[in-house]
Amino acid sequence: MAGRQDAGRQRTTGAGEQAGWARELLEHLRPGGRDLNRVVAWLAATAHASISLQDGGGRLLAGTRVPLDEGLAADVTSGRIASAALEDRGRHLRLVRVERSLPARAAVLAVARGAPFDRRVSDIVTHAAQVVELLLVGHESAAAGHRLRRATSDLRLAILQLLMVEDTVSARRVAAGLWPGLLDTDTACVYVVESGPAERDRIAEECLSATGNEALVVRCPAVDGHVIVLAPRDTAGRELRSLVGRRPGVFLGGSARQGLARTAAAYGQAVSALAVARFRPQQAALYAERTRPERLMVPAELHDWTAGVLSPLDTLSHHTRAELLATTRLGLEFTAVNAAKILGVSRNTVRARMDRVESLLRADFDDLTVRAAVHLALNAHIGLAEPPPGARSGAARLTDLLSGPALRTWAADLLGRLDPDGRDLRRTLRTWIAAGGNAERAAHRLGMHAQTVREHVRSAEPVLERQLLAAGSDLYEVVLAHLAAGDLGEPSLPGTKPGHPDSPVHE
């Protein structure tokens, strides 16, 4: 009887011990504990052994390196044998095949210890190998899924970059493979969703879900917290506003509907609207279609002048010309660094392309009036793709465009908003523009501190409802207003007619 009781106690103790290590092993399969290295470390401590997990090529996947017979390891990983056990000069070794996502990529779990393998340790190794197999396959499946999502994300970015340089044919061809019909449209709206960088991936996934995969959702390559959404459907804006409205600290800016070839311009509009959205309770804003100076110009004259300004590029191949024009348009809207990230090229490439355009046009992009004139020509080049009635290529001059009564009235009304301010913001702004947007040079001419110049320019922004310190469409409109009002001398640019010597240029 005593012997039976002792045997019973031994069986109970063994079962309890097995339940203990089994529970510990199963803990590694919980969502918060699925770490391959932790399982291997647990096995090493529990079995009092050195553990090595390596692939068929001998690459260590986890644990510490254990010397193995290459032929025997190859037999296990190839499947010729499922496991092996041997003793070598006092070292007891156990090899177990571990399956992976593909049979040809099987691994081997090697357990080396000084003491022989008893039944308990053998069971632990067998069960641990099964857990390692589950974690390894799960990890590789997750990694494959991550690579697929990354490739898809890169493809979306590539499509956006093609649209940014007006290559709509290639963009449609690339998109057709994964998203048939997505770009079967002539127009679309661009939205920019802003969040914290840490939230961006989740926001991007929610944008995909909200738009039903019927929009091009891209993680902005230039700004870490931005997601760009190109949406052909009108309902996308409502869906995105609903998404943003539920999340504090997330903002939405949207463009007006534009042709696909004007994606870069639409993106600029969305960024401009985003600046307004940050101060609105609903956290969203659409680009305000205010009166644009080019809309007050005679279309035929605008087309003629644009053709004359851009004519030095006409000898280039179509692809090269489109590439240079698109890069210059973005380079005038954003910094060279951000333009490069948006286009997927280096900033040196952006600068080299802009330098080439600058040379061909015989222009000086350090001059804000020249930048504003070239920006006008580039936008008109897209907006007036077909010559309007009465157009005569290269016949018009910039003075013709700026002398119309409607444009002069617009300019007087816009700049007149600054007159009531006793600090003479209009004089400061005019001098700052003439100095190429350089506060130090403007301050020297005005006899004030550079910081005061910046404060005056910053104060003019809400009055004019335009961003001035950040180069872009808003600033160039204000420059054109000064040109139309006669407050600045006209730019030195082929296709423009120099101002009369007696025309007012205020400093």
Short mmCIF file of C-alpha atoms in Angstrom, two decimals:
data_model
loop_
_atom_site.label_atom_id
_atom_site.label_comp_id
_atom_site.label_asym_id
_atom_site.label_seq_id
_atom_site.Cartn_x
_atom_site.Cartn_y
_atom_site.Cartn_z
CA MET A 1 0.00 0.00 0.00
CA ALA A 2 2.82 2.35 0.89
CA GLY A 3 4.47 1.62 -2.46
CA ARG A 4 1.25 2.37 -4.33
CA GLN A 5 0.84 5.66 -2.47
CA ASP A 6 4.41 6.67 -3.29
CA ALA A 7 3.86 5.82 -6.95
CA GLY A 8 0.65 7.82 -6.98
CA ARG A 9 2.43 10.82 -5.52
CA GLN A 10 5.11 10.53 -8.20
CA ARG A 11 2.53 10.41 -10.99
CA THR A 12 0.69 13.40 -9.51
CA THR A 13 3.91 15.35 -9.16
CA GLY A 14 4.88 14.55 -12.76
CA ALA A 15 1.49 15.58 -14.15
CA GLY A 16 1.56 18.78 -12.12
CA GLU A 17 5.03 19.60 -13.31
CA GLN A 18 4.01 18.97 -16.93
CA ALA A 19 0.95 21.18 -16.51
CA GLY A 20 3.28 23.89 -15.18
CA TRP A 21 5.73 24.02 -18.10
CA ALA A 22 2.87 23.52 -20.59
CA ARG A 23 1.07 26.56 -19.19
CA GLU A 24 4.26 28.59 -19.42
CA LEU A 25 4.76 27.50 -23.02
CA LEU A 26 1.17 28.30 -23.98
CA GLU A 27 1.56 31.80 -22.53
CA HIS A 28 3.92 32.50 -25.41
CA LEU A 29 1.02 32.05 -27.84
CA ARG A 30 -1.07 34.81 -26.29
CA PRO A 31 -1.37 37.96 -28.44
CA GLY A 32 0.89 39.94 -26.14
CA GLY A 33 3.61 37.30 -25.88
CA ARG A 34 4.29 36.08 -29.39
CA ASP A 35 8.03 36.58 -29.45
CA LEU A 36 10.22 33.92 -31.05
CA ASN A 37 13.32 34.93 -29.10
CA ARG A 38 11.46 34.75 -25.79
CA VAL A 39 10.28 31.19 -26.55
CA VAL A 40 13.81 30.10 -27.40
CA ALA A 41 15.15 31.75 -24.24
CA TRP A 42 12.44 29.99 -22.19
CA LEU A 43 13.34 26.64 -23.75
CA ALA A 44 17.04 27.20 -23.00
CA ALA A 45 16.29 27.97 -19.35
CA THR A 46 13.75 25.15 -18.91
CA ALA A 47 15.82 22.45 -20.64
CA HIS A 48 19.16 23.73 -19.26
CA ALA A 49 20.48 23.73 -22.80
CA SER A 50 21.93 25.84 -25.58
CA ILE A 51 19.35 26.49 -28.28
CA SER A 52 19.85 27.36 -31.92
CA LEU A 53 17.18 27.99 -34.56
CA GLN A 54 18.65 28.32 -38.03
CA ASP A 55 17.45 28.07 -41.59
CA GLY A 56 18.62 25.68 -44.30
CA GLY A 57 21.42 28.02 -45.28
CA GLY A 58 22.82 28.12 -41.76
CA ARG A 59 21.51 31.63 -40.98
CA LEU A 60 20.73 32.03 -37.27
CA LEU A 61 17.07 32.95 -36.72
CA ALA A 62 17.02 32.87 -32.91
CA GLY A 63 19.08 31.65 -29.95
CA THR A 64 22.84 31.15 -29.89
CA ARG A 65 25.01 29.44 -32.46
CA VAL A 66 25.33 25.66 -31.83
CA PRO A 67 27.93 23.78 -33.92
CA LEU A 68 26.11 21.32 -36.16
CA ASP A 69 27.08 18.69 -38.68
CA GLU A 70 26.11 20.34 -41.97
CA GLY A 71 25.04 17.09 -43.62
CA LEU A 72 22.81 16.10 -40.71
CA ALA A 73 21.28 19.58 -40.51
CA ALA A 74 20.61 19.45 -44.26
CA ASP A 75 18.87 16.08 -43.90
CA VAL A 76 16.54 17.56 -41.28
CA THR A 77 15.72 20.82 -43.11
CA SER A 78 15.22 18.99 -46.44
CA GLY A 79 12.71 16.60 -44.85
CA ARG A 80 14.71 13.42 -45.39
CA ILE A 81 14.44 12.92 -41.63
CA ALA A 82 12.11 14.71 -39.22
CA SER A 83 14.47 14.72 -36.22
CA ALA A 84 17.76 13.39 -34.98
CA ALA A 85 19.42 12.70 -31.63
CA LEU A 86 23.10 11.99 -30.99
CA GLU A 87 25.85 12.17 -28.44
CA ASP A 88 29.14 13.79 -29.37
CA ARG A 89 32.03 13.93 -26.87
CA GLY A 90 29.81 14.38 -23.84
CA ARG A 91 27.39 16.72 -25.60
CA HIS A 92 23.84 15.48 -26.10
CA LEU A 93 22.21 16.97 -29.17
CA ARG A 94 18.63 16.93 -30.46
CA LEU A 95 17.64 18.29 -33.90
CA VAL A 96 13.99 18.92 -34.81
CA ARG A 97 12.63 20.08 -38.17
CA VAL A 98 10.52 23.27 -37.96
CA GLU A 99 8.19 24.01 -40.85
CA ARG A 100 7.97 27.51 -42.32
CA SER A 101 5.70 29.25 -44.81
CA LEU A 102 7.31 27.34 -47.69
CA PRO A 103 8.54 23.73 -47.28
CA ALA A 104 11.77 24.57 -49.07
CA ARG A 105 12.51 27.11 -46.35
CA ALA A 106 12.25 24.76 -43.34
CA ALA A 107 14.44 25.44 -40.29
CA VAL A 108 16.13 23.25 -37.72
CA LEU A 109 15.81 23.64 -33.94
CA ALA A 110 19.00 22.39 -32.26
CA VAL A 111 19.08 21.67 -28.52
CA ALA A 112 22.46 20.89 -26.94
CA ARG A 113 22.91 19.95 -23.27
CA GLY A 114 25.43 18.21 -21.07
CA ALA A 115 22.93 15.74 -19.55
CA PRO A 116 21.02 13.11 -21.52
CA PHE A 117 17.50 13.87 -22.70
CA ASP A 118 14.97 12.31 -20.34
CA ARG A 119 11.28 11.98 -21.17
CA ARG A 120 10.40 15.35 -19.57
CA VAL A 121 12.99 17.33 -21.55
CA SER A 122 12.12 15.48 -24.75
CA ASP A 123 8.46 16.40 -24.33
CA ILE A 124 9.38 20.04 -23.66
CA VAL A 125 11.53 20.17 -26.81
CA THR A 126 8.81 18.56 -28.94
CA HIS A 127 6.10 20.93 -27.77
CA ALA A 128 8.38 23.95 -27.89
CA ALA A 129 9.25 23.10 -31.51
CA GLN A 130 5.53 23.17 -32.34
CA VAL A 131 5.14 26.61 -30.72
CA VAL A 132 8.25 27.89 -32.52
CA GLU A 133 6.77 26.61 -35.79
CA LEU A 134 3.49 28.43 -35.20
CA LEU A 135 5.24 31.67 -34.31
CA LEU A 136 7.66 31.43 -37.22
CA VAL A 137 4.92 30.82 -39.78
CA GLY A 138 2.78 33.56 -38.25
CA HIS A 139 5.67 36.00 -38.27
CA GLU A 140 6.52 35.23 -41.88
CA SER A 141 2.88 35.55 -42.93
CA ALA A 142 2.68 38.92 -41.17
CA ALA A 143 5.95 39.99 -42.80
CA ALA A 144 4.63 38.94 -46.22
CA GLY A 145 1.45 40.90 -45.57
CA HIS A 146 3.51 43.92 -44.54
CA ARG A 147 5.60 43.67 -47.72
CA LEU A 148 2.43 43.46 -49.80
CA ARG A 149 0.95 46.52 -48.06
CA ARG A 150 4.23 48.38 -48.53
CA ALA A 151 4.37 47.49 -52.23
CA THR A 152 0.75 48.61 -52.67
CA SER A 153 1.50 51.86 -50.84
CA ASP A 154 4.55 52.46 -53.04
CA LEU A 155 2.43 51.82 -56.12
CA ARG A 156 -0.15 54.39 -55.00
CA LEU A 157 2.62 56.92 -54.48
CA ALA A 158 4.04 56.17 -57.94
CA ILE A 159 0.62 56.83 -59.49
CA LEU A 160 0.33 60.14 -57.64
CA GLN A 161 3.82 61.14 -58.77
CA LEU A 162 2.90 60.40 -62.39
CA LEU A 163 -0.18 62.60 -62.03
CA MET A 164 1.95 65.34 -60.45
CA VAL A 165 4.02 65.52 -63.65
CA GLU A 166 0.87 65.38 -65.83
CA ASP A 167 1.57 61.86 -67.14
CA THR A 168 -2.06 60.79 -66.88
CA VAL A 169 -1.70 58.06 -69.51
CA SER A 170 0.97 56.20 -67.52
CA ALA A 171 -0.90 56.81 -64.26
CA ARG A 172 -4.05 55.21 -65.67
CA ARG A 173 -2.06 52.29 -67.05
CA VAL A 174 -0.43 51.58 -63.67
CA ALA A 175 -3.68 51.98 -61.74
CA ALA A 176 -5.67 49.73 -64.06
CA GLY A 177 -3.87 46.61 -62.86
CA LEU A 178 -4.90 46.86 -59.21
CA TRP A 179 -7.75 49.36 -59.16
CA PRO A 180 -9.67 49.05 -62.45
CA GLY A 181 -11.73 52.12 -63.19
CA LEU A 182 -10.21 54.26 -60.45
CA LEU A 183 -8.84 56.85 -62.87
CA ASP A 184 -11.49 56.43 -65.57
CA THR A 185 -12.34 60.09 -65.07
CA ASP A 186 -11.21 63.46 -66.35
CA THR A 187 -11.47 65.30 -63.03
CA ALA A 188 -10.96 64.68 -59.33
CA CYS A 189 -10.60 66.46 -56.01
CA VAL A 190 -7.50 66.27 -53.85
CA TYR A 191 -7.75 66.20 -50.05
CA VAL A 192 -5.02 66.37 -47.44
CA VAL A 193 -5.70 64.87 -44.01
CA GLU A 194 -3.39 66.07 -41.24
CA SER A 195 -2.71 64.16 -38.02
CA GLY A 196 0.20 63.39 -35.75
CA PRO A 197 2.93 61.30 -37.46
CA ALA A 198 2.31 58.41 -35.06
CA GLU A 199 -1.36 58.26 -36.11
CA ARG A 200 -0.83 58.56 -39.84
CA ASP A 201 -0.82 54.85 -40.75
CA ARG A 202 -4.09 54.31 -38.90
CA ILE A 203 -5.61 57.43 -40.48
CA ALA A 204 -4.54 56.23 -43.93
CA GLU A 205 -6.27 52.88 -43.37
CA GLU A 206 -9.41 54.68 -42.19
CA CYS A 207 -9.33 56.88 -45.30
CA LEU A 208 -9.16 53.75 -47.46
CA SER A 209 -12.12 52.29 -45.58
CA ALA A 210 -14.12 55.53 -45.66
CA THR A 211 -13.71 55.94 -49.42
CA GLY A 212 -14.42 52.28 -50.14
CA ASN A 213 -11.10 51.88 -52.00
CA GLU A 214 -12.51 54.19 -54.69
CA ALA A 215 -9.89 56.86 -54.07
CA LEU A 216 -6.11 57.03 -54.33
CA VAL A 217 -4.86 57.21 -50.72
CA VAL A 218 -1.17 58.07 -50.33
CA ARG A 219 1.02 58.71 -47.32
CA CYS A 220 2.56 62.06 -48.16
CA PRO A 221 6.29 61.63 -48.84
CA ALA A 222 7.03 65.24 -47.86
CA VAL A 223 5.11 65.74 -44.58
CA ASP A 224 5.08 62.94 -42.01
CA GLY A 225 1.61 63.72 -40.65
CA HIS A 226 -0.19 64.10 -44.00
CA VAL A 227 -2.29 61.67 -46.01
CA ILE A 228 -3.14 62.69 -49.59
CA VAL A 229 -6.43 61.47 -51.05
CA LEU A 230 -7.22 61.87 -54.74
CA ALA A 231 -10.94 61.24 -55.06
CA PRO A 232 -12.82 61.01 -58.36
CA ARG A 233 -16.18 60.61 -56.54
CA ASP A 234 -18.01 63.62 -55.11
CA THR A 235 -19.08 61.65 -52.03
CA ALA A 236 -15.49 61.18 -50.84
CA GLY A 237 -15.35 64.67 -49.36
CA ARG A 238 -18.39 64.00 -47.17
CA GLU A 239 -16.95 60.67 -46.01
CA LEU A 240 -13.59 62.24 -45.14
CA ARG A 241 -15.21 65.15 -43.28
CA SER A 242 -17.17 62.63 -41.22
CA LEU A 243 -13.96 60.76 -40.41
CA VAL A 244 -12.12 63.94 -39.39
CA GLY A 245 -15.02 65.29 -37.33
CA ARG A 246 -14.79 62.32 -34.96
CA ARG A 247 -11.11 62.82 -34.15
CA PRO A 248 -9.61 65.75 -32.23
CA GLY A 249 -6.34 67.01 -33.66
CA VAL A 250 -7.09 65.72 -37.18
CA PHE A 251 -7.78 68.26 -39.96
CA LEU A 252 -8.91 68.14 -43.59
CA GLY A 253 -8.23 70.46 -46.51
CA GLY A 254 -9.80 69.92 -49.92
CA SER A 255 -9.30 71.33 -53.41
CA ALA A 256 -11.76 72.41 -56.04
CA ARG A 257 -12.47 69.79 -58.71
CA GLN A 258 -9.63 69.81 -61.19
CA GLY A 259 -8.54 67.93 -64.30
CA LEU A 260 -6.20 65.01 -63.59
CA ALA A 261 -3.40 66.91 -65.32
CA ARG A 262 -3.82 69.62 -62.69
CA THR A 263 -3.25 67.28 -59.76
CA ALA A 264 -0.26 69.34 -58.60
CA ALA A 265 -2.37 72.51 -58.59
CA ALA A 266 -5.17 70.70 -56.74
CA TYR A 267 -2.69 69.50 -54.15
CA GLY A 268 -1.56 73.07 -53.59
CA GLN A 269 -5.18 74.13 -53.11
CA ALA A 270 -5.76 71.36 -50.56
CA VAL A 271 -2.70 72.41 -48.56
CA SER A 272 -3.92 76.02 -48.64
CA ALA A 273 -7.35 74.93 -47.39
CA LEU A 274 -5.72 72.85 -44.66
CA ALA A 275 -4.24 76.03 -43.18
CA VAL A 276 -7.78 77.38 -42.81
CA ALA A 277 -9.15 74.09 -41.41
CA ARG A 278 -6.87 74.29 -38.38
CA PHE A 279 -8.86 77.27 -37.12
CA ARG A 280 -12.35 75.95 -37.84
CA PRO A 281 -14.45 74.10 -35.28
CA GLN A 282 -15.41 71.42 -37.80
CA GLN A 283 -11.67 70.88 -38.53
CA ALA A 284 -12.24 70.89 -42.31
CA ALA A 285 -12.18 73.45 -45.11
CA LEU A 286 -12.51 73.43 -48.88
CA TYR A 287 -10.48 75.68 -51.12
CA ALA A 288 -12.33 78.96 -51.61
CA GLU A 289 -12.83 79.71 -55.28
CA ARG A 290 -12.02 83.39 -55.02
CA THR A 291 -11.37 85.64 -57.97
CA ARG A 292 -8.12 84.66 -59.60
CA PRO A 293 -6.14 87.29 -61.52
CA GLU A 294 -5.87 85.05 -64.59
CA ARG A 295 -9.67 84.91 -64.78
CA LEU A 296 -9.74 88.67 -65.25
CA MET A 297 -7.38 88.52 -68.23
CA VAL A 298 -8.45 88.19 -71.85
CA PRO A 299 -8.07 84.43 -72.58
CA ALA A 300 -6.62 84.94 -76.07
CA GLU A 301 -4.01 87.40 -74.79
CA LEU A 302 -3.15 85.15 -71.85
CA HIS A 303 -2.68 82.20 -74.19
CA ASP A 304 -0.53 84.26 -76.57
CA TRP A 305 1.69 85.57 -73.77
CA THR A 306 2.07 82.11 -72.21
CA ALA A 307 3.08 80.62 -75.55
CA GLY A 308 5.71 83.33 -75.93
CA VAL A 309 7.15 82.89 -72.43
CA LEU A 310 7.37 79.10 -72.68
CA SER A 311 8.45 78.97 -76.34
CA PRO A 312 12.15 78.31 -75.50
CA LEU A 313 11.04 74.88 -74.26
CA ASP A 314 9.24 73.98 -77.48
CA THR A 315 12.32 72.38 -79.03
CA LEU A 316 12.49 69.76 -76.27
CA SER A 317 10.88 66.34 -76.53
CA HIS A 318 7.34 66.14 -75.19
CA HIS A 319 8.36 64.02 -72.19
CA THR A 320 11.29 66.26 -71.23
CA ARG A 321 9.23 69.43 -71.63
CA ALA A 322 6.37 68.07 -69.49
CA GLU A 323 8.85 66.90 -66.85
CA LEU A 324 10.56 70.29 -66.65
CA LEU A 325 7.28 72.22 -66.54
CA ALA A 326 5.76 70.01 -63.83
CA THR A 327 8.90 70.11 -61.69
CA THR A 328 9.15 73.89 -62.00
CA ARG A 329 5.51 74.33 -61.08
CA LEU A 330 5.98 72.30 -57.90
CA GLY A 331 9.32 73.95 -57.21
CA LEU A 332 7.65 77.37 -57.29
CA GLU A 333 4.88 76.17 -54.97
CA PHE A 334 7.01 74.32 -52.41
CA THR A 335 10.60 74.04 -51.24
CA ALA A 336 12.98 72.03 -53.40
CA VAL A 337 13.16 69.37 -50.66
CA ASN A 338 9.39 68.89 -50.47
CA ALA A 339 8.97 69.06 -54.25
CA ALA A 340 11.60 66.32 -54.54
CA LYS A 341 9.81 64.09 -52.04
CA ILE A 342 6.48 64.57 -53.82
CA LEU A 343 8.00 63.72 -57.20
CA GLY A 344 10.15 60.87 -55.89
CA VAL A 345 13.44 62.38 -57.08
CA SER A 346 16.38 64.02 -55.31
CA ARG A 347 16.36 67.70 -54.43
CA ASN A 348 19.43 68.10 -56.66
CA THR A 349 17.33 66.80 -59.55
CA VAL A 350 14.61 69.36 -58.78
CA ARG A 351 17.16 72.17 -58.63
CA ALA A 352 18.86 70.98 -61.83
CA ARG A 353 15.55 70.92 -63.71
CA MET A 354 14.56 74.35 -62.41
CA ASP A 355 18.02 75.71 -63.27
CA ARG A 356 17.57 74.40 -66.80
CA VAL A 357 14.16 76.08 -67.13
CA GLU A 358 15.61 79.26 -65.64
CA SER A 359 18.37 79.17 -68.24
CA LEU A 360 16.05 78.42 -71.16
CA LEU A 361 13.64 81.19 -70.18
CA ARG A 362 16.51 83.57 -69.41
CA ALA A 363 14.81 84.23 -66.08
CA ASP A 364 15.99 84.94 -62.54
CA PHE A 365 13.95 82.92 -60.04
CA ASP A 366 15.43 84.93 -57.17
CA ASP A 367 13.19 87.77 -58.37
CA LEU A 368 9.67 87.33 -56.94
CA THR A 369 8.10 89.19 -59.86
CA VAL A 370 9.75 86.75 -62.27
CA ARG A 371 8.60 83.78 -60.19
CA ALA A 372 5.04 85.16 -60.16
CA ALA A 373 5.07 85.68 -63.94
CA VAL A 374 6.42 82.18 -64.65
CA HIS A 375 3.93 80.70 -62.18
CA LEU A 376 1.12 82.48 -64.07
CA ALA A 377 2.40 81.09 -67.37
CA LEU A 378 2.65 77.53 -66.03
CA ASN A 379 -0.91 77.60 -64.66
CA ALA A 380 -2.26 79.14 -67.87
CA HIS A 381 -0.42 76.46 -69.85
CA ILE A 382 -2.65 73.86 -68.17
CA GLY A 383 -5.84 75.92 -67.95
CA LEU A 384 -5.72 76.99 -71.60
CA ALA A 385 -4.59 73.79 -73.24
CA GLU A 386 -6.63 74.64 -76.35
CA PRO A 387 -6.05 78.04 -78.00
CA PRO A 388 -9.09 80.28 -77.44
CA PRO A 389 -10.64 82.19 -80.36
CA GLY A 390 -8.45 85.04 -81.54
CA ALA A 391 -5.23 83.61 -80.14
CA ARG A 392 -2.01 84.45 -81.97
CA SER A 393 0.95 82.58 -80.57
CA GLY A 394 3.45 84.87 -78.83
CA ALA A 395 1.77 88.13 -79.81
CA ALA A 396 0.79 89.42 -76.34
CA ARG A 397 2.90 91.01 -73.60
CA LEU A 398 2.54 90.98 -69.84
CA THR A 399 1.64 94.68 -69.87
CA ASP A 400 -1.35 93.82 -72.06
CA LEU A 401 -2.53 91.29 -69.47
CA LEU A 402 -2.07 93.61 -66.51
CA SER A 403 -3.61 96.75 -68.01
CA GLY A 404 -7.22 95.57 -68.17
CA PRO A 405 -9.66 97.61 -66.05
CA ALA A 406 -11.09 94.52 -64.31
CA LEU A 407 -7.64 93.38 -63.19
CA ARG A 408 -6.63 96.86 -62.02
CA THR A 409 -9.84 97.16 -60.01
CA TRP A 410 -9.19 93.76 -58.43
CA ALA A 411 -5.64 94.75 -57.55
CA ALA A 412 -6.72 98.10 -56.06
CA ASP A 413 -9.41 96.43 -53.95
CA LEU A 414 -7.06 93.72 -52.70
CA LEU A 415 -4.16 95.96 -51.77
CA GLY A 416 -6.49 98.67 -50.51
CA ARG A 417 -7.34 96.42 -47.56
CA LEU A 418 -3.92 97.27 -46.13
CA ASP A 419 -4.36 101.04 -46.22
CA PRO A 420 -6.24 101.49 -42.89
CA ASP A 421 -3.34 100.00 -40.89
CA GLY A 422 -1.25 102.82 -39.41
CA ARG A 423 1.97 100.79 -39.73
CA ASP A 424 1.87 101.21 -43.52
CA LEU A 425 1.78 97.48 -44.14
CA ARG A 426 1.40 98.12 -47.84
CA ARG A 427 4.78 99.88 -48.04
CA THR A 428 6.49 97.14 -46.03
CA LEU A 429 4.97 94.38 -48.17
CA ARG A 430 5.85 96.15 -51.40
CA THR A 431 9.47 96.62 -50.30
CA TRP A 432 9.72 93.04 -49.04
CA ILE A 433 8.54 91.70 -52.43
CA ALA A 434 10.99 93.97 -54.27
CA ALA A 435 13.75 92.56 -52.05
CA GLY A 436 12.91 89.02 -53.19
CA GLY A 437 11.12 88.16 -49.93
CA ASN A 438 14.31 88.81 -47.93
CA ALA A 439 13.42 90.49 -44.61
CA GLU A 440 17.00 91.68 -43.94
CA ARG A 441 17.33 93.49 -47.28
CA ALA A 442 13.86 94.97 -46.94
CA ALA A 443 14.64 96.13 -43.40
CA HIS A 444 17.79 97.87 -44.63
CA ARG A 445 15.81 99.76 -47.27
CA LEU A 446 13.06 100.68 -44.83
CA GLY A 447 15.31 101.55 -41.91
CA MET A 448 13.67 99.09 -39.51
CA HIS A 449 14.47 95.76 -37.85
CA ALA A 450 14.13 92.58 -39.91
CA GLN A 451 11.81 91.09 -37.30
CA THR A 452 9.52 94.10 -37.70
CA VAL A 453 9.38 93.43 -41.44
CA ARG A 454 8.37 89.82 -40.79
CA GLU A 455 5.70 90.90 -38.32
CA HIS A 456 4.26 93.36 -40.86
CA VAL A 457 4.16 90.69 -43.56
CA ARG A 458 2.60 88.24 -41.12
CA SER A 459 0.00 90.89 -40.15
CA ALA A 460 -0.90 91.36 -43.81
CA GLU A 461 -1.76 87.68 -44.26
CA PRO A 462 -5.15 87.64 -42.49
CA VAL A 463 -6.08 91.00 -44.05
CA LEU A 464 -5.38 89.74 -47.57
CA GLU A 465 -6.55 86.20 -46.69
CA ARG A 466 -3.41 84.79 -48.25
CA GLN A 467 -0.24 83.08 -47.03
CA LEU A 468 2.77 85.21 -47.84
CA LEU A 469 5.75 83.93 -45.87
CA ALA A 470 5.39 80.50 -47.48
CA ALA A 471 6.07 80.82 -51.21
CA GLY A 472 3.20 79.66 -53.37
CA SER A 473 0.07 80.70 -55.25
CA ASP A 474 -1.11 83.12 -52.57
CA LEU A 475 2.13 85.09 -52.62
CA TYR A 476 2.28 85.17 -56.42
CA GLU A 477 -1.26 86.57 -56.60
CA VAL A 478 -0.25 89.43 -54.32
CA VAL A 479 2.83 90.06 -56.46
CA LEU A 480 0.63 90.21 -59.59
CA ALA A 481 -1.66 92.66 -57.77
CA HIS A 482 1.34 94.95 -57.13
CA LEU A 483 2.33 94.67 -60.79
CA ALA A 484 -1.20 95.47 -61.99
CA ALA A 485 -1.41 98.43 -59.61
CA GLY A 486 1.91 99.77 -60.86
CA ASP A 487 3.52 99.47 -57.43
CA LEU A 488 6.37 97.30 -58.74
CA GLY A 489 8.43 97.30 -61.90
CA GLU A 490 7.61 94.54 -64.34
CA PRO A 491 9.83 91.45 -64.45
CA SER A 492 12.69 90.99 -66.86
CA LEU A 493 11.40 87.99 -68.74
CA PRO A 494 11.10 87.15 -72.45
CA GLY A 495 7.47 87.61 -73.45
CA THR A 496 7.03 90.56 -71.12
CA LYS A 497 7.28 94.19 -72.09
CA PRO A 498 9.39 96.34 -69.77
CA GLY A 499 7.49 98.99 -67.86
CA HIS A 500 7.65 102.62 -68.92
CA PRO A 501 10.62 104.45 -67.33
CA ASP A 502 8.22 106.75 -65.57
CA SER A 503 5.99 103.98 -64.17
CA PRO A 504 5.76 104.18 -60.37
CA VAL A 505 8.03 101.82 -58.48
CA HIS A 506 7.71 102.51 -54.77
CA GLU A 507 10.34 101.60 -52.22
#
